[in-house]
Coordinates of C-alpha atoms in Angstrom, one line a residue:
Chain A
X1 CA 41.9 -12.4 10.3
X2 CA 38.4 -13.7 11.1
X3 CA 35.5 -14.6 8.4
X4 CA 32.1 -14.5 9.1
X5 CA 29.0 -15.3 7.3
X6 CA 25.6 -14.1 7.3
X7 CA 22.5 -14.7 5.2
X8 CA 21.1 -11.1 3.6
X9 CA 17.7 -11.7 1.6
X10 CA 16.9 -8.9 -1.2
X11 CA 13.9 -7.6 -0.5
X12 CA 13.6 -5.2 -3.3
X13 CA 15.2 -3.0 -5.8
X14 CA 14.1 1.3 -5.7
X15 CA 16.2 2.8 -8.6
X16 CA 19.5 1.6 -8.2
X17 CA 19.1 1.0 -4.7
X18 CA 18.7 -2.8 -3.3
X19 CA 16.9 -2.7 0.4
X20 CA 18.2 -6.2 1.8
X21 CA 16.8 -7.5 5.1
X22 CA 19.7 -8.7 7.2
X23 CA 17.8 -9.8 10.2
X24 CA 13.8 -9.7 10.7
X25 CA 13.3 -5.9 11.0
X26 CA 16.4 -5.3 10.2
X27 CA 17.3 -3.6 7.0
X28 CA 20.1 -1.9 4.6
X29 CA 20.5 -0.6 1.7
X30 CA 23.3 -0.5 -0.5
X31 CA 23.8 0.2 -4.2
X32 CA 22.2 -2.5 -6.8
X33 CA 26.0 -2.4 -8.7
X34 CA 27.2 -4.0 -5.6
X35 CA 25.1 -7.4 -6.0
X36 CA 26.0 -9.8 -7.7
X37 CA 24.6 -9.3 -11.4
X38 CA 21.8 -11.9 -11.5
X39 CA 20.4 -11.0 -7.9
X40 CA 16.8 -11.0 -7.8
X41 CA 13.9 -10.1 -5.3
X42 CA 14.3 -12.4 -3.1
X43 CA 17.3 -14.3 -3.7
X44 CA 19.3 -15.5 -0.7
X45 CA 22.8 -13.2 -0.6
X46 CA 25.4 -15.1 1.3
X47 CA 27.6 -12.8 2.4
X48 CA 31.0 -13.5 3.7
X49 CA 32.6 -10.8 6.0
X50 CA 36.3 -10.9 6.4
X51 CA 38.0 -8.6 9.1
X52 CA 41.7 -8.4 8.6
X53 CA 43.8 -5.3 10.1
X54 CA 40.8 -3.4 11.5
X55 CA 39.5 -3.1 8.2
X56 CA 36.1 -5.4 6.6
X57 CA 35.5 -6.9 3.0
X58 CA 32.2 -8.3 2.0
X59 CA 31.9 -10.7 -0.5
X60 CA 28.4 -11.3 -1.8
X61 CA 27.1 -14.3 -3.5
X62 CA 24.2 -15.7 -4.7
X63 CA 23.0 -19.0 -3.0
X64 CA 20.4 -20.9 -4.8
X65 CA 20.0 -23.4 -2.4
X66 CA 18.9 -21.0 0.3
X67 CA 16.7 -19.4 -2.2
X68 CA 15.0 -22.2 -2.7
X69 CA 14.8 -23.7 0.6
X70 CA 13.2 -20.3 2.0
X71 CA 10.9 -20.3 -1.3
X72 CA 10.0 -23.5 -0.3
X73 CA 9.1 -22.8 3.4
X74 CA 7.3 -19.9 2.2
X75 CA 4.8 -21.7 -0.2
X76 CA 4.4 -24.5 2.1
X77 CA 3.0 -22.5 5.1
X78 CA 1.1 -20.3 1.9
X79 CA -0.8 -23.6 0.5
X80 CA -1.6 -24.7 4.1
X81 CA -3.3 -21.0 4.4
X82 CA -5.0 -21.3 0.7
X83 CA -6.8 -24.4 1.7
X84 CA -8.1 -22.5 5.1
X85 CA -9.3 -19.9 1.9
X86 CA -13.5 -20.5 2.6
X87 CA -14.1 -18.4 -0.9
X88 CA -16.6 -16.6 -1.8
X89 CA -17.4 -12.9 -1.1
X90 CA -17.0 -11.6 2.5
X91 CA -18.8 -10.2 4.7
X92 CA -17.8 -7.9 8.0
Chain B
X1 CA -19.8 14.3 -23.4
X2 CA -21.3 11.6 -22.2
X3 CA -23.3 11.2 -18.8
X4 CA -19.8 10.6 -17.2
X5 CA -18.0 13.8 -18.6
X6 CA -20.6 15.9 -17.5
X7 CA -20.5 14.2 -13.6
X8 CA -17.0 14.5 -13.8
X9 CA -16.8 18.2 -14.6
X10 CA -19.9 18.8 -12.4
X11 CA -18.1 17.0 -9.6
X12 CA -14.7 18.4 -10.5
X13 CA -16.4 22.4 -9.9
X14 CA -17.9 21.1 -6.6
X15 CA -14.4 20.5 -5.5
X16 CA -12.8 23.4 -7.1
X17 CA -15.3 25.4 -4.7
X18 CA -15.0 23.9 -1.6
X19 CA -10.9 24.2 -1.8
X20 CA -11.4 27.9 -2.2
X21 CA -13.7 28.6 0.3
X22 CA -11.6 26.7 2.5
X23 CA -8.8 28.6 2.0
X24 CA -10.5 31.7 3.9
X25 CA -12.8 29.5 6.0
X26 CA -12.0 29.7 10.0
X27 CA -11.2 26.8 11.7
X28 CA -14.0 24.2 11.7
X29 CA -14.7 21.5 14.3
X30 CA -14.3 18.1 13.0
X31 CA -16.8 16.1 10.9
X32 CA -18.8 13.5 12.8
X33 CA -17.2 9.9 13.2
X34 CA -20.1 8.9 14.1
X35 CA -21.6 5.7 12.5
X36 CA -23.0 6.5 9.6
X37 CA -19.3 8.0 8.1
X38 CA -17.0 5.9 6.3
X39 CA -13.3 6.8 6.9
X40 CA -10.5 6.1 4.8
X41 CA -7.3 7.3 6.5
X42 CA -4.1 6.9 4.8
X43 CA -2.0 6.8 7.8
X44 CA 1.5 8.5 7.9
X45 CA 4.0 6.4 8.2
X46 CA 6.9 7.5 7.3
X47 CA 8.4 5.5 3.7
X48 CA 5.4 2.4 3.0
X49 CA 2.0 2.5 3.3
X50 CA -0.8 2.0 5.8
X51 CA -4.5 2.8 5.1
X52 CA -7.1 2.3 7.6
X53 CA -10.6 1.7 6.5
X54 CA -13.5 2.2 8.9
X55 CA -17.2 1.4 8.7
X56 CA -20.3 0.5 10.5
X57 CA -18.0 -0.6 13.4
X58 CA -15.8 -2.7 10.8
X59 CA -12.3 -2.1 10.1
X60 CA -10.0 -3.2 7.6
X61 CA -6.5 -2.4 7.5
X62 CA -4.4 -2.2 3.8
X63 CA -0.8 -2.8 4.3
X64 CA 1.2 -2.1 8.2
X65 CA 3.8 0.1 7.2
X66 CA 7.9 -0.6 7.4
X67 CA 8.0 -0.4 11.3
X68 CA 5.8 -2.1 14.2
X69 CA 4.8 1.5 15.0
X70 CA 1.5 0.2 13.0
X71 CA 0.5 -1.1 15.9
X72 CA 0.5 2.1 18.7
X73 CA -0.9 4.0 15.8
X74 CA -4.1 1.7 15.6
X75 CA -4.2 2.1 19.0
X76 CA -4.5 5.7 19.2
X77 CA -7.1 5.4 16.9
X78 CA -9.2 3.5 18.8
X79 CA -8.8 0.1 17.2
X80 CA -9.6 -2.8 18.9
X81 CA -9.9 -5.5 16.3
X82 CA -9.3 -6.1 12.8
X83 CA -11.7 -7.5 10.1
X84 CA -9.2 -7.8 7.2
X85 CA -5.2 -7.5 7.2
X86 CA -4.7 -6.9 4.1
X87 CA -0.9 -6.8 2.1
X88 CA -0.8 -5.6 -1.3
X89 CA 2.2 -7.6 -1.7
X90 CA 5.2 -8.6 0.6
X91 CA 7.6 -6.0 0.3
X92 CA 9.0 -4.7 3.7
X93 CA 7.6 -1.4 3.8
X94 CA 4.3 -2.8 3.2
X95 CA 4.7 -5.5 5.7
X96 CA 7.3 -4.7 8.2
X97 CA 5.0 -4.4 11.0
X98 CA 2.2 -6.5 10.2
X99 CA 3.6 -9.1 12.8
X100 CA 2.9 -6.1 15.2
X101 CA -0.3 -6.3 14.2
X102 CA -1.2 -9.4 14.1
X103 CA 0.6 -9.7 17.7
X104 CA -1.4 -7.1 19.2
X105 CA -4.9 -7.4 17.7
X106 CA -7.9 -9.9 17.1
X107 CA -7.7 -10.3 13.0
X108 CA -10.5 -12.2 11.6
X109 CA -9.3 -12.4 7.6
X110 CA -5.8 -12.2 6.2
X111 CA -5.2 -11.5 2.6
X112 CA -2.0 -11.2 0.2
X113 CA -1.0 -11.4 -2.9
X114 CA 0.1 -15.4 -2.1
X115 CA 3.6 -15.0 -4.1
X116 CA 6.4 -16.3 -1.3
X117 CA 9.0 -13.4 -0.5
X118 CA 11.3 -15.9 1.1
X119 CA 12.1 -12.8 3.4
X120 CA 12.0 -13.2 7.5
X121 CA 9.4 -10.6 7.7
X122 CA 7.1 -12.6 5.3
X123 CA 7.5 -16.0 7.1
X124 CA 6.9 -14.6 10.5
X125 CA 3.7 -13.0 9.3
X126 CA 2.5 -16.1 7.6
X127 CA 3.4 -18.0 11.0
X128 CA 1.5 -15.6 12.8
X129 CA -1.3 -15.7 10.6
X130 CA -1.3 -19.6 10.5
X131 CA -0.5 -20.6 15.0
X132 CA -3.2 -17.5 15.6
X133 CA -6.2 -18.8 13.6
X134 CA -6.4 -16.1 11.0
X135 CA -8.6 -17.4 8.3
X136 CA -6.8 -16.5 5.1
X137 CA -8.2 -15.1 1.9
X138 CA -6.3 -15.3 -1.2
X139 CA -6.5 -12.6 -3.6
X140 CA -9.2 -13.6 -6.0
X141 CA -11.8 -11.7 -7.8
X142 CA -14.4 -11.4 -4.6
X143 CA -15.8 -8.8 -2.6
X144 CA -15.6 -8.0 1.1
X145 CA -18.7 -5.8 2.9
X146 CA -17.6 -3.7 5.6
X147 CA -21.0 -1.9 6.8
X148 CA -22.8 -0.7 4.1
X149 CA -19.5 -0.2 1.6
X150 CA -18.0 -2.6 -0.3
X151 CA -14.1 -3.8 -1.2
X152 CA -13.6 -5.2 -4.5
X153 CA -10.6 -7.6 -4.4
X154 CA -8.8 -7.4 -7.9
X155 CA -5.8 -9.9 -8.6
X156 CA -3.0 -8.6 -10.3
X157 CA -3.1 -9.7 -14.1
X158 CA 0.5 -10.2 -14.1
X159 CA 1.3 -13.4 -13.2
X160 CA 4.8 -14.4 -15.5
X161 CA 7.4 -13.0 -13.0
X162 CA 7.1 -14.2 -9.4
X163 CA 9.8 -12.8 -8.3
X164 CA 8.3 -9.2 -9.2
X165 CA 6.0 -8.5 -6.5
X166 CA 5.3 -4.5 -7.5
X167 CA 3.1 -5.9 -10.2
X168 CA 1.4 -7.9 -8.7
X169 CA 0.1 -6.0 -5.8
X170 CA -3.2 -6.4 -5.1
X171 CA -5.8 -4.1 -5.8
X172 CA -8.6 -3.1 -4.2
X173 CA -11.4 -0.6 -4.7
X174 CA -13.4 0.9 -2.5
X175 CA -17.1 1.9 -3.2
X176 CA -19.9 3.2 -0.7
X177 CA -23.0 5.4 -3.2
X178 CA -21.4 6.9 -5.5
X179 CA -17.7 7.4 -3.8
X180 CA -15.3 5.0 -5.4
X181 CA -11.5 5.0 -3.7
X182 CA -8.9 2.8 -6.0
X183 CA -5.6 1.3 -4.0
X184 CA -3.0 -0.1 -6.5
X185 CA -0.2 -1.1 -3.9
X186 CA 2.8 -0.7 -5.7
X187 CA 1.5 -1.5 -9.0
X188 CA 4.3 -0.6 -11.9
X189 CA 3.2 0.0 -15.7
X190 CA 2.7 -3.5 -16.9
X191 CA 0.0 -4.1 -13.5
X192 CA -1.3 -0.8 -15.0
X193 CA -1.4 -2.5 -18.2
X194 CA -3.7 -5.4 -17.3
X195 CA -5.9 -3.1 -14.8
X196 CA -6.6 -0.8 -17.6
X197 CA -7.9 -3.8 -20.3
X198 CA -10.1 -5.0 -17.2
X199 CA -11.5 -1.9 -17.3
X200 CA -11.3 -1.5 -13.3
X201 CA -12.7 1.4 -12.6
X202 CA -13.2 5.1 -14.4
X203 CA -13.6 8.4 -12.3
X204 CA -13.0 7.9 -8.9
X205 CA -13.0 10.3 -6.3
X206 CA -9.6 9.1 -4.6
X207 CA -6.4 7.6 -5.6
X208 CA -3.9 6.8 -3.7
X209 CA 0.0 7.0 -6.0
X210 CA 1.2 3.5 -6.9
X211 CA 4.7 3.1 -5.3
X212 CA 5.1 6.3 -2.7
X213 CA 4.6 8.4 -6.5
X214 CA 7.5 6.6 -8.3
X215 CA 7.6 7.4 -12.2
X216 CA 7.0 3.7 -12.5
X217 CA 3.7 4.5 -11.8
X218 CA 2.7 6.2 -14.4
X219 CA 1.3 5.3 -17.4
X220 CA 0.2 6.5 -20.2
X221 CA -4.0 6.5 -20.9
X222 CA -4.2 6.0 -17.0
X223 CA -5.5 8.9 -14.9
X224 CA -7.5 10.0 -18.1
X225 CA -9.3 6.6 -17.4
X226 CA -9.6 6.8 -13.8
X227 CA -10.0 10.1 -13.7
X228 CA -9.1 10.6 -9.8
X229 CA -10.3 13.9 -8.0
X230 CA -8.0 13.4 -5.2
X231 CA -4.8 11.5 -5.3
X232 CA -2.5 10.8 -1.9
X233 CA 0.9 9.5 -1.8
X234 CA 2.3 8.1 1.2
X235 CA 6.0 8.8 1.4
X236 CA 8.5 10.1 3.6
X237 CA 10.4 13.5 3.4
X238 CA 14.1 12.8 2.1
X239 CA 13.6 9.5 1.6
X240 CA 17.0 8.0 -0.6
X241 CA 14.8 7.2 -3.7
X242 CA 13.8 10.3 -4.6
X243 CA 9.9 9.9 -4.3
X244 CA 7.8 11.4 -5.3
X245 CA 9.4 11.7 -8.5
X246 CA 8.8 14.9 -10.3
X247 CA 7.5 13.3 -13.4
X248 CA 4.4 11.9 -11.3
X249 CA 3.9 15.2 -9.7
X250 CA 3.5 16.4 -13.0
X251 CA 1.1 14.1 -14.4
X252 CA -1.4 14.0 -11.2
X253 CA -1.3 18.4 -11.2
X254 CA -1.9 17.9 -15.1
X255 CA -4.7 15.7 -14.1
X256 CA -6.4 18.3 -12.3
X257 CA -6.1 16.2 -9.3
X258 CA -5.8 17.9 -5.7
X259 CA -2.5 15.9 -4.3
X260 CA -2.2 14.9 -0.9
X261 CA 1.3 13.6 0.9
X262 CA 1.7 12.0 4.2
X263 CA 5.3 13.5 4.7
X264 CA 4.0 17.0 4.2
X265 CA -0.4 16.7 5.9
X266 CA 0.3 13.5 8.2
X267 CA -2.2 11.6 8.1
X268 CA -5.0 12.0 5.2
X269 CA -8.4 11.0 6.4
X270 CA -11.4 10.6 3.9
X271 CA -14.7 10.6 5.8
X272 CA -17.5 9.6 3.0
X273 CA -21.5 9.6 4.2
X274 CA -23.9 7.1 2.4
X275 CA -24.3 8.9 -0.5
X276 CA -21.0 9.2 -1.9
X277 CA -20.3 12.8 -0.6
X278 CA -16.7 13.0 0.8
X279 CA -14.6 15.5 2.7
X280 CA -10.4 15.4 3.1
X281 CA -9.1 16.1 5.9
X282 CA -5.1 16.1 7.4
X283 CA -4.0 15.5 10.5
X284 CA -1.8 18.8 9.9
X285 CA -4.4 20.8 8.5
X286 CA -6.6 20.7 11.9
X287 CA -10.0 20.0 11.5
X288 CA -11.3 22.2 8.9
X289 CA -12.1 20.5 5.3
X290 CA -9.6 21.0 2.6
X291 CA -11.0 19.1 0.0
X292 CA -15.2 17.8 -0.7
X293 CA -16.2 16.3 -3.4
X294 CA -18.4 13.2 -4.4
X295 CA -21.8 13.9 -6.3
X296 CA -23.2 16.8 -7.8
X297 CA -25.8 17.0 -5.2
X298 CA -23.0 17.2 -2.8
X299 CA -23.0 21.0 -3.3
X300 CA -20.4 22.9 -1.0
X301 CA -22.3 24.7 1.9
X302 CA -23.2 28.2 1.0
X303 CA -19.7 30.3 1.2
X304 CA -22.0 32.3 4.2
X305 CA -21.6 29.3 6.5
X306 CA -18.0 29.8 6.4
X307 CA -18.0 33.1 7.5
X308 CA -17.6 34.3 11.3

């Protein structure tokens, strides 16, 4: 038996479809019933794989922490780019 | 009527005509790219978006696609260097190869929505945007001049659900004369909502279909406001969602609207001269015009011309 544990990161819902990224340009899809109920856009999935007799179970949980530590990556490098902002109209 | 009605219905039989002399109308060599010709070409990229705007030797591009193929098919075109990057919002198959882009060409202005994804794909391109010198815009009310046309940077008016970033795609309208284009990203009914009471924009020529023509993109009171002559979707053939959903279908043919889809024409390229007067083009339909439109002194040619 062997676990192992990855980090999936919704990226959005279509229908009843969720579209996670697993890896950077790396994508699946899988049905929205499968998340856990509260999953979000963007919410951090941790998802545990566990191999036992040539067969695999996911288990798929919300991690908050992640969430907000990748939130909080996000908006930093975002309000180091806002300040850069000049304002105003633009012109080409 | 009003002043409007009547150029609507003018403009409206101007198309109408055009589409059926086209239908027996030989083969035609391209418009002119020449400067002087504003080109909006929603490029085909399989399920996302990508449109590339062109003007005056200025070009803007509005969302990369789901895949770094973005970036060979700017290079095919002919693109050197970017003026704007812009993402309507930070969904993957609006993003996922805007790294490619930013990696592979000179961009002067980013802009986005500024609402944090937390995804991979969104960090990198923020990275990027940030180590390579990209000046970023945010999406405020403001307007960017490419040539002589002008972008109109509109700000979602939803703002209570971050974690929704559909609504609150950016949107962005695109005027030179009297030609008006409207891009909605993936805006859902309640962006539709808020774009509406600002009273964004009535009777424009081209629309392109919020959200690959989902049913979440249509709302009620809508395209009688805009009024759109031309609507494109950009979607892929069998894609698992089912878009374009029938219900939208529906609505822009009700509309009166001549539809346009990237899985079925390729590419759709709007060329648009100074006045306002516009022709459609796909990149499987050849050369030859399959749609004209913009002001009624944009009168189709003579039906003669189009004979051998």
């Amino acid at each position: 038996m062997s676990d192992r544990e990855e980090i999936w990161i919704v990226d959005r819902f279509e229908g009843e479809r969720a579209v996670l990224e697993r890896a950077l340009h790396e994508r699946l899809e899988v049905p929205r019933a499968l998340l856990p109920a509260r999953a979000q856009e963007g919410d951090a999935l941790r998802v545990t794989i566990r191999t036992a007799d040539g067969e695999s179970r996911l288990s798929i949980v919300r991690d908050e922490a992640e969430t907000r530590r990748r939130a909080g990556e996000a908006g930093r490098i975002l309000q180091d780019l806002k300040r850069r902002d000049p304002g105003g109209d633009v012109k080409l | 009527m009003g002043d409007g009605g009547v150029r609507h219905l003018l403009r409206r039989a101007a198309i109408g005509l055009l589409l059926a002399a086209a239908a027996c109308a030989p083969r035609r060599s391209p418009a002119p790219s020449a400067s002087g010709t504003l080109e909006l070409r929603f490029l085909d990229v399989g399920q996302g978006d990508a449109a590339l705007i062109r003007n005056g030797g200025k070009a803007v591009l509005v969302d990369a696609g789901p895949t770094d193929a973005i970036a060979g098919k700017l290079r095919a075109l002919g693109v050197d260097s970017l003026g704007v990057a812009v993402a309507t919002h930070n969904h993957s198959d609006h993003i996922g190869g805007m790294d490619a882009v930013l990696a592979s060409f000179p961009v002067r202005f980013y802009l986005d929505n500024g609402d944090p994804a937390n995804t991979r794909i969104q960090r990198t391109v923020l990275q990027l945007v940030r180590d390579r010198g990209v000046t970023y815009l945010q999406a405020t009310d403001r307007t960017i001049e490419v040539g002589d046309a002008r972008i109109r940077v509109v700000p979602s008016p939803v703002r209570d659900r971050p974690a929704d970033q559909n609504d609150h795609s950016v949107a962005l309208l695109l005027e030179r004369g009297a030609f008006k284009a409207l891009l909605t990203g993936d805006s859902e009914r309640r962006e539709m909502e808020g774009l509406l009471h600002k009273a964004l924009a009535t009777d424009v020529d081209v629309f392109k279909a919020p959200h690959h023509g989902s049913r979440t993109g249509i709302l009620e009171g809508w395209l009688e406001r805009i009024r759109p002559e031309v609507v494109v979707i950009s979607v892929a053939a069998h894609n698992d969602y089912g878009h374009p959903h029938a219900e939208a279908l529906a609505a822009y043919q009700t509309a009166g609207a001549h539809v346009f889809r990237t899985d079925r024409d390729g590419d759709v390229i709007v060329t648009v001269d100074a006045a306002g007067c516009y022709e459609v083009r796909t990149a499987h339909g050849g050369p030859a015009s399959v749609a004209r439109g913009g002001p009624a002194a944009c009168a189709p040619p003579p039906l003669k011309e189009s004979l051998p």
